[in-house]
Tab-separated table of C-alpha atoms and ligand atoms in Angstrom:
chain	number	residue	atom	x	y	z
L	81	UNK	CA	99.970	113.081	113.041
L	82	UNK	CA	101.583	110.610	115.210
L	83	UNK	CA	104.595	108.337	115.076
L	84	UNK	CA	102.442	105.393	116.254
L	85	UNK	CA	99.433	104.891	114.093
L	86	UNK	CA	95.899	104.764	115.421
L	87	UNK	CA	94.014	101.395	115.984
L	88	UNK	CA	92.096	101.854	112.769
L	89	UNK	CA	93.895	100.565	109.670
L	90	UNK	CA	94.446	103.072	106.950
L	91	UNK	CA	96.184	103.456	103.507
L	92	UNK	CA	93.813	102.279	100.819
L	93	UNK	CA	95.946	102.457	97.687
L	94	UNK	CA	94.152	102.155	94.347
L	95	UNK	CA	96.054	102.238	91.110
L	96	UNK	CA	93.969	102.422	87.893
L	97	UNK	CA	95.139	102.039	84.389
L	98	UNK	CA	98.707	103.065	85.325
L	99	UNK	CA	101.298	103.269	82.652
L	100	UNK	CA	104.773	105.000	82.670
L	101	UNK	CA	107.167	105.430	79.696
L	102	UNK	CA	110.617	107.142	80.097
L	103	UNK	CA	111.775	109.544	77.527
L	104	UNK	CA	115.274	108.580	76.428
L	105	UNK	CA	117.445	109.937	73.709
L	106	UNK	CA	116.548	106.882	71.676
L	107	UNK	CA	112.766	107.450	72.219
L	108	UNK	CA	110.188	106.263	74.813
L	109	UNK	CA	110.928	103.333	76.976
L	110	UNK	CA	107.605	101.744	77.919
L	111	UNK	CA	108.296	100.561	81.523
L	112	UNK	CA	104.887	99.653	82.946
L	113	UNK	CA	101.569	99.550	81.163
L	114	UNK	CA	97.920	99.182	81.818
L	115	UNK	CA	98.434	98.243	85.668
L	116	UNK	CA	95.639	98.085	88.241
L	117	UNK	CA	96.324	97.184	91.788
L	118	UNK	CA	94.752	97.894	95.072
L	119	UNK	CA	95.856	97.559	98.627
L	120	UNK	CA	93.234	97.531	101.279
L	121	UNK	CA	93.862	99.435	104.584
L	122	UNK	CA	96.161	97.703	106.712
L	123	UNK	CA	97.024	94.999	103.999
L	124	UNK	CA	100.432	93.570	103.157
L	125	UNK	CA	100.876	93.108	99.548
L	126	UNK	CA	104.203	92.367	97.602
L	127	UNK	CA	104.981	92.753	93.990
L	128	UNK	CA	107.248	90.205	92.296
L	129	UNK	CA	108.310	89.881	88.581
L	130	UNK	CA	111.192	89.289	86.304
L	131	UNK	CA	114.135	91.700	86.399
L	132	UNK	CA	113.562	94.995	84.872
L	133	UNK	CA	109.839	94.576	84.552
L	134	UNK	CA	108.996	97.866	85.985
L	135	UNK	CA	108.666	97.091	89.886
L	136	UNK	CA	110.788	100.072	91.086
L	137	UNK	CA	109.191	102.440	88.348
L	138	UNK	CA	105.850	101.522	89.737
L	139	UNK	CA	106.722	101.877	93.333
L	140	UNK	CA	108.374	105.071	92.661
L	141	UNK	CA	105.189	106.354	91.103
L	142	UNK	CA	103.116	105.264	94.204
L	143	UNK	CA	105.747	107.276	96.270
L	144	UNK	CA	105.023	110.292	94.068
L	145	UNK	CA	108.691	110.469	92.802
L	146	UNK	CA	107.542	109.681	89.265
L	147	UNK	CA	104.426	110.781	87.400
L	148	UNK	CA	102.258	108.367	85.603
L	149	UNK	CA	102.089	108.657	81.768
L	150	UNK	CA	98.540	107.631	82.072
L	151	UNK	CA	96.210	106.438	84.878
L	152	UNK	CA	95.715	107.487	88.475
L	153	UNK	CA	97.108	106.511	91.958
L	154	UNK	CA	95.189	107.345	94.946
L	155	UNK	CA	95.590	106.735	98.816
L	156	UNK	CA	92.485	106.951	100.801
L	157	UNK	CA	90.720	108.613	97.861
L	158	UNK	CA	93.503	111.278	97.508
L	159	UNK	CA	95.374	111.513	94.367
L	160	UNK	CA	99.074	111.095	94.459
L	161	UNK	CA	100.646	114.037	92.961
L	162	UNK	CA	104.073	114.079	94.564
L	163	UNK	CA	106.014	112.754	97.584
L	164	UNK	CA	104.253	113.000	100.956
L	165	UNK	CA	104.924	112.061	104.477
L	166	UNK	CA	101.778	109.876	104.323
L	167	UNK	CA	103.927	107.561	102.153
L	168	UNK	CA	107.108	106.193	103.488
L	169	UNK	CA	109.706	104.797	101.203
L	170	UNK	CA	112.527	102.490	102.022
L	171	UNK	CA	115.107	101.552	99.339
L	172	UNK	CA	117.539	98.767	98.673
L	173	UNK	CA	120.541	100.924	99.328
L	174	UNK	CA	120.750	102.284	102.830
L	175	UNK	CA	119.866	106.044	102.452
L	176	UNK	CA	120.884	107.275	106.045
L	177	UNK	CA	122.547	110.492	106.634
L	178	UNK	CA	125.997	109.481	107.504
L	179	UNK	CA	126.641	112.685	109.527
L	180	UNK	CA	123.669	112.108	111.727
L	181	UNK	CA	123.136	109.729	114.619
L	182	UNK	CA	120.480	106.926	114.506
L	183	UNK	CA	118.053	108.923	116.545
L	184	UNK	CA	118.901	112.102	114.371
L	185	UNK	CA	118.135	110.328	111.347
L	186	UNK	CA	114.835	108.964	112.489
L	187	UNK	CA	113.921	112.439	113.862
L	188	UNK	CA	114.767	114.123	110.626
L	189	UNK	CA	111.247	114.096	108.924
L	190	UNK	CA	109.629	115.186	112.237
L	191	UNK	CA	112.044	118.093	112.465
L	192	UNK	CA	111.380	119.190	109.004
L	193	UNK	CA	107.532	119.230	109.857
L	194	UNK	CA	108.333	121.394	112.814
L	195	UNK	CA	107.654	118.899	115.703
L	196	UNK	CA	109.059	120.204	119.034
L	197	UNK	CA	112.334	118.511	120.081
L	198	UNK	CA	110.946	116.650	123.217
L	199	UNK	CA	107.938	115.166	121.114
L	200	UNK	CA	110.094	114.109	118.443
L	201	UNK	CA	112.664	112.564	120.689
L	202	UNK	CA	109.930	110.420	122.283
L	203	UNK	CA	108.341	109.498	119.023
L	204	UNK	CA	111.877	108.218	117.739
L	205	UNK	CA	112.663	106.347	120.796
L	206	UNK	CA	109.272	104.598	120.799
L	207	UNK	CA	109.827	103.487	117.094
L	208	UNK	CA	113.588	102.600	117.766
L	209	UNK	CA	112.372	100.527	120.615
L	210	UNK	CA	109.972	98.583	118.371
L	211	UNK	CA	112.798	97.749	116.018
L	212	UNK	CA	115.174	96.673	118.920
L	213	UNK	CA	117.316	99.606	118.218
L	214	UNK	CA	117.076	101.623	121.548
L	215	UNK	CA	120.596	100.817	122.450
L	216	UNK	CA	121.880	102.401	119.207
L	217	UNK	CA	120.363	105.672	119.166
L	218	UNK	CA	123.576	107.578	119.511
L	219	UNK	CA	125.540	105.535	117.059
L	220	UNK	CA	126.450	106.873	113.652
L	221	UNK	CA	125.366	104.715	110.676
L	222	UNK	CA	128.982	103.584	109.789
L	223	UNK	CA	128.991	101.760	113.037
L	224	UNK	CA	126.043	99.746	112.110
L	225	UNK	CA	125.703	96.443	110.285
L	226	UNK	CA	123.596	96.282	107.089
L	227	UNK	CA	120.677	94.908	108.841
L	228	UNK	CA	120.606	97.666	111.485
L	229	UNK	CA	121.012	100.220	108.761
L	230	UNK	CA	117.923	99.011	107.058
L	231	UNK	CA	115.990	98.773	110.348
L	232	UNK	CA	116.843	102.486	110.864
L	233	UNK	CA	115.739	103.250	107.331
L	234	UNK	CA	112.410	101.484	108.043
L	235	UNK	CA	112.071	103.379	111.307
L	236	UNK	CA	112.836	106.623	109.771
L	237	UNK	CA	110.320	105.903	107.068
L	238	UNK	CA	107.625	105.213	109.782
L	239	UNK	CA	108.445	108.235	111.904
L	240	UNK	CA	106.329	110.639	110.231
L	241	UNK	CA	103.202	108.356	110.785
L	242	UNK	CA	102.632	107.218	107.195
L	243	UNK	CA	99.504	105.511	106.120
L	244	UNK	CA	101.505	103.499	103.756
L	245	UNK	CA	105.014	102.008	103.652
L	246	UNK	CA	106.722	101.276	100.398
L	247	UNK	CA	109.578	99.071	100.270
L	248	UNK	CA	111.905	98.327	97.147
L	249	UNK	CA	113.852	95.117	97.793
L	250	UNK	CA	114.801	96.423	101.252
L	251	UNK	CA	116.517	93.052	102.362
L	252	UNK	CA	118.266	92.556	99.043
L	253	UNK	CA	121.697	93.267	100.332
L	254	UNK	CA	121.463	91.250	103.390
L	255	UNK	CA	122.580	87.676	104.266
L	256	UNK	CA	119.832	85.025	104.547
L	257	UNK	CA	119.877	85.019	108.379
L	258	UNK	CA	119.578	88.642	108.930
L	259	UNK	CA	116.983	88.625	106.175
L	260	UNK	CA	114.867	86.437	108.306
L	261	UNK	CA	115.182	88.470	111.385
L	262	UNK	CA	114.263	91.625	109.374
L	263	UNK	CA	111.186	90.096	107.948
L	264	UNK	CA	110.064	89.278	111.472
L	265	UNK	CA	110.708	92.721	112.651
L	266	UNK	CA	108.932	94.281	109.692
L	267	UNK	CA	105.983	91.993	110.153
L	268	UNK	CA	105.731	93.039	113.959
L	269	UNK	CA	105.936	96.610	113.097
L	270	UNK	CA	103.214	96.393	110.504
L	271	UNK	CA	100.928	94.425	112.783
L	272	UNK	CA	101.548	96.884	115.437
L	273	UNK	CA	101.276	100.204	113.383
L	274	UNK	CA	98.201	98.938	111.146
L	275	UNK	CA	99.387	100.680	108.123
L	276	UNK	CA	99.397	99.231	104.482
L	277	UNK	CA	102.584	97.775	103.174
L	278	UNK	CA	103.532	97.539	99.344
L	279	UNK	CA	106.623	95.476	99.324
L	280	UNK	CA	108.780	94.842	95.999
L	281	UNK	CA	111.124	91.786	96.165
L	282	UNK	CA	112.978	89.282	93.949
L	283	UNK	CA	112.611	86.709	96.605
L	284	UNK	CA	109.437	84.472	96.311
L	285	UNK	CA	109.735	82.839	99.648
L	286	UNK	CA	109.872	86.424	101.320
L	287	UNK	CA	106.878	87.599	99.135
L	288	UNK	CA	104.707	84.596	100.299
L	289	UNK	CA	105.822	84.502	103.883
L	290	UNK	CA	105.181	88.239	104.305
L	291	UNK	CA	102.075	88.906	102.321
L	292	UNK	CA	98.385	88.710	102.405
L	293	UNK	CA	98.488	88.919	98.624
L	294	UNK	CA	101.117	88.736	95.897
L	295	UNK	CA	101.088	90.519	92.606
L	296	UNK	CA	103.209	88.968	89.892
L	297	UNK	CA	104.183	91.189	86.987
L	298	UNK	CA	104.780	90.406	83.439
L	299	UNK	CA	108.067	91.135	81.499
L	300	UNK	CA	108.540	94.636	80.469
L	301	UNK	CA	106.520	96.592	79.742
L	302	UNK	CA	105.206	95.336	83.089
L	303	UNK	CA	101.537	94.818	83.903
L	304	UNK	CA	99.887	92.565	86.473
L	305	UNK	CA	100.160	88.945	85.186
L	306	UNK	CA	98.565	87.419	88.299
L	307	UNK	CA	97.207	88.074	91.850
L	308	UNK	CA	97.816	85.447	94.351
L	309	UNK	CA	95.972	85.431	97.664
L	310	UNK	CA	98.056	83.943	100.595
L	311	UNK	CA	95.766	82.328	103.004
L	312	UNK	CA	98.436	81.288	105.496
L	313	UNK	CA	97.481	81.785	109.206
L	314	UNK	CA	98.995	84.600	111.059
L	315	UNK	CA	101.179	84.906	113.185
L	316	UNK	CA	103.501	82.904	110.854
L	317	UNK	CA	106.474	80.945	111.935
L	318	UNK	CA	109.490	80.102	109.773
L	319	UNK	CA	108.374	76.504	109.722
L	320	UNK	CA	105.275	77.270	107.468
L	321	UNK	CA	107.858	77.488	104.736
L	322	UNK	CA	108.090	73.704	104.831
L	323	UNK	CA	104.307	73.272	104.546
L	324	UNK	CA	102.618	71.700	101.484
L	325	UNK	CA	100.425	74.947	101.178
L	326	UNK	CA	103.514	77.329	101.070
L	327	UNK	CA	105.458	74.921	98.668
L	328	UNK	CA	102.376	74.852	96.433
L	329	UNK	CA	102.123	78.698	96.369
L	330	UNK	CA	105.962	78.890	95.669
L	331	UNK	CA	105.706	76.363	92.822
L	332	UNK	CA	102.983	78.373	91.116
L	333	UNK	CA	104.694	81.710	91.616
L	334	UNK	CA	108.024	80.426	90.420
L	335	UNK	CA	106.301	79.163	87.375
L	336	UNK	CA	104.587	82.638	86.581
L	337	UNK	CA	108.042	84.374	86.869
L	338	UNK	CA	109.978	81.655	84.879
L	339	UNK	CA	107.430	82.071	82.208
L	340	UNK	CA	107.685	85.846	82.082
L	341	UNK	CA	111.506	85.537	82.350
L	342	UNK	CA	111.592	83.188	79.481
L	343	UNK	CA	109.249	85.294	77.447
L	344	UNK	CA	111.501	88.066	77.652
L	345	UNK	CA	114.177	85.899	76.458
L	346	UNK	CA	112.040	84.502	73.772
L	347	UNK	CA	112.024	81.022	75.136
L	348	UNK	CA	109.139	78.661	76.188
L	349	UNK	CA	108.367	76.256	79.232
L	350	UNK	CA	106.420	73.149	79.671
L	351	UNK	CA	106.420	72.207	83.438
L	352	UNK	CA	104.223	74.886	85.200
L	353	UNK	CA	102.985	72.523	87.849
L	354	UNK	CA	100.260	75.043	88.898
L	355	UNK	CA	97.097	72.823	89.208
L	356	UNK	CA	94.819	73.488	92.181
L	357	UNK	CA	96.194	76.972	93.101
L	358	UNK	CA	94.027	79.974	93.414
L	359	UNK	CA	95.730	82.243	91.095
L	360	UNK	CA	93.766	84.938	89.401
L	361	UNK	CA	95.203	85.662	85.891
L	362	UNK	CA	94.836	89.283	84.747
L	363	UNK	CA	94.215	88.814	81.067
L	364	UNK	CA	97.474	87.015	80.437
L	365	UNK	CA	96.603	83.433	79.854
L	366	UNK	CA	98.927	80.565	80.813
L	367	UNK	CA	98.138	78.623	77.668
L	368	UNK	CA	99.811	75.384	78.895
L	369	UNK	CA	97.560	75.259	81.878
L	370	UNK	CA	94.251	76.712	81.131
A	633	ATP	N1	115.291	106.630	84.205
A	633	ATP	C1	115.069	105.874	83.384
A	633	ATP	N2	115.287	106.104	81.890
A	633	ATP	C2	115.057	105.271	81.082
A	633	ATP	N3	114.772	103.833	81.207
A	633	ATP	C3	114.496	103.572	82.516
A	633	ATP	C4	114.789	104.431	83.598
A	633	ATP	N4	114.579	103.746	84.696
A	633	ATP	C5	114.278	102.336	84.427
A	633	ATP	N5	114.268	102.434	83.054
A	633	ATP	C6	113.815	101.167	82.432
A	633	ATP	O1	112.646	100.809	82.587
A	633	ATP	C7	112.236	99.407	82.873
A	633	ATP	C8	111.870	99.173	84.287
A	633	ATP	O2	112.857	99.500	85.209
A	633	ATP	P1	112.693	99.315	86.635
A	633	ATP	O3	113.976	99.531	87.366
A	633	ATP	O4	111.350	99.794	87.129
A	633	ATP	O5	112.534	97.679	86.862
A	633	ATP	P2	112.558	96.577	88.126
A	633	ATP	O6	111.549	95.617	87.902
A	633	ATP	O7	112.637	97.458	89.334
A	633	ATP	O8	114.057	95.986	87.718
A	633	ATP	P3	114.966	95.252	88.804
A	633	ATP	O9	114.510	93.768	88.907
A	633	ATP	O10	116.362	95.034	88.112
A	633	ATP	O11	115.039	95.841	90.173
A	633	ATP	C9	113.851	98.779	82.528
A	633	ATP	O12	113.793	98.497	81.260
A	633	ATP	C10	114.832	99.887	82.796
A	633	ATP	O13	116.046	99.833	82.017
A	634	MG	MG1	113.960	97.590	90.746
């Protein structure tokens, strides 16, 4: 185990026939149904979808916090049966220990695993350096900005050397400027560490800018409506967001999500504007287009 991953990409996520229903006092709530996805080793994949469609449910199941009602989740062929240091998770809410310094927060998982002090200090410092946080290692979370807290959260999730990083709207609470910086930092760390990333976001621009592929979910109960490859060259600059290729992807994704949001509300739409896009629909036809 190492805080800085090896040169070979790892973290092949495969989800087959996944469904999850919550038991409530009013009966079963079907959150996600019949979902298949995969993330290749070293790939950056995002999930977008209308509000309440089951994105967090799905990600929490991949993390091992929730058990599927049906189906299987594997990482590098091993079945997910509970949380593991091999799958790092970052939440929208900052989940740092307020009584620990930045470095102690990052070291926490390593300490729990019995790594000697000098080794874990070195690992934490290396990762904090990658995230531009070396000057803040002795600070307590309350002294940090939202962007810094979330950077520490990402570093902490990476410290135990996971194969997979799962992020649930990690930048949702940040202002637009900080968000852009965070996207750049996350991209740099992902490329450096060569792990797989599964990233949930409401922000379509963010999903396209960061990802190799984007899955779009249907309204609840969520399933995969479409899979959209993002063929934009890397490294990507912010200016790519003005390109016709980016704008076409954006238009397509917006149409898909709008269609689902309206379906959830019982509405209809006419102007899909998706012609010419390489969108693979997963059994949910876009009647107006196809
Ligand atoms: N613990 C729970 N018990 C019962 N129902 C739940 C529970 N957690 C979530 N749900 C329901 O399951 C559905 C999916 O919720 P989930 O939070 O996964 O969606 P989401 O896509 O992440 O939503 P958002 O876009 O608001 O983040 C919703 O209808 C939600 O109300
Ligand atoms: Mg959510």
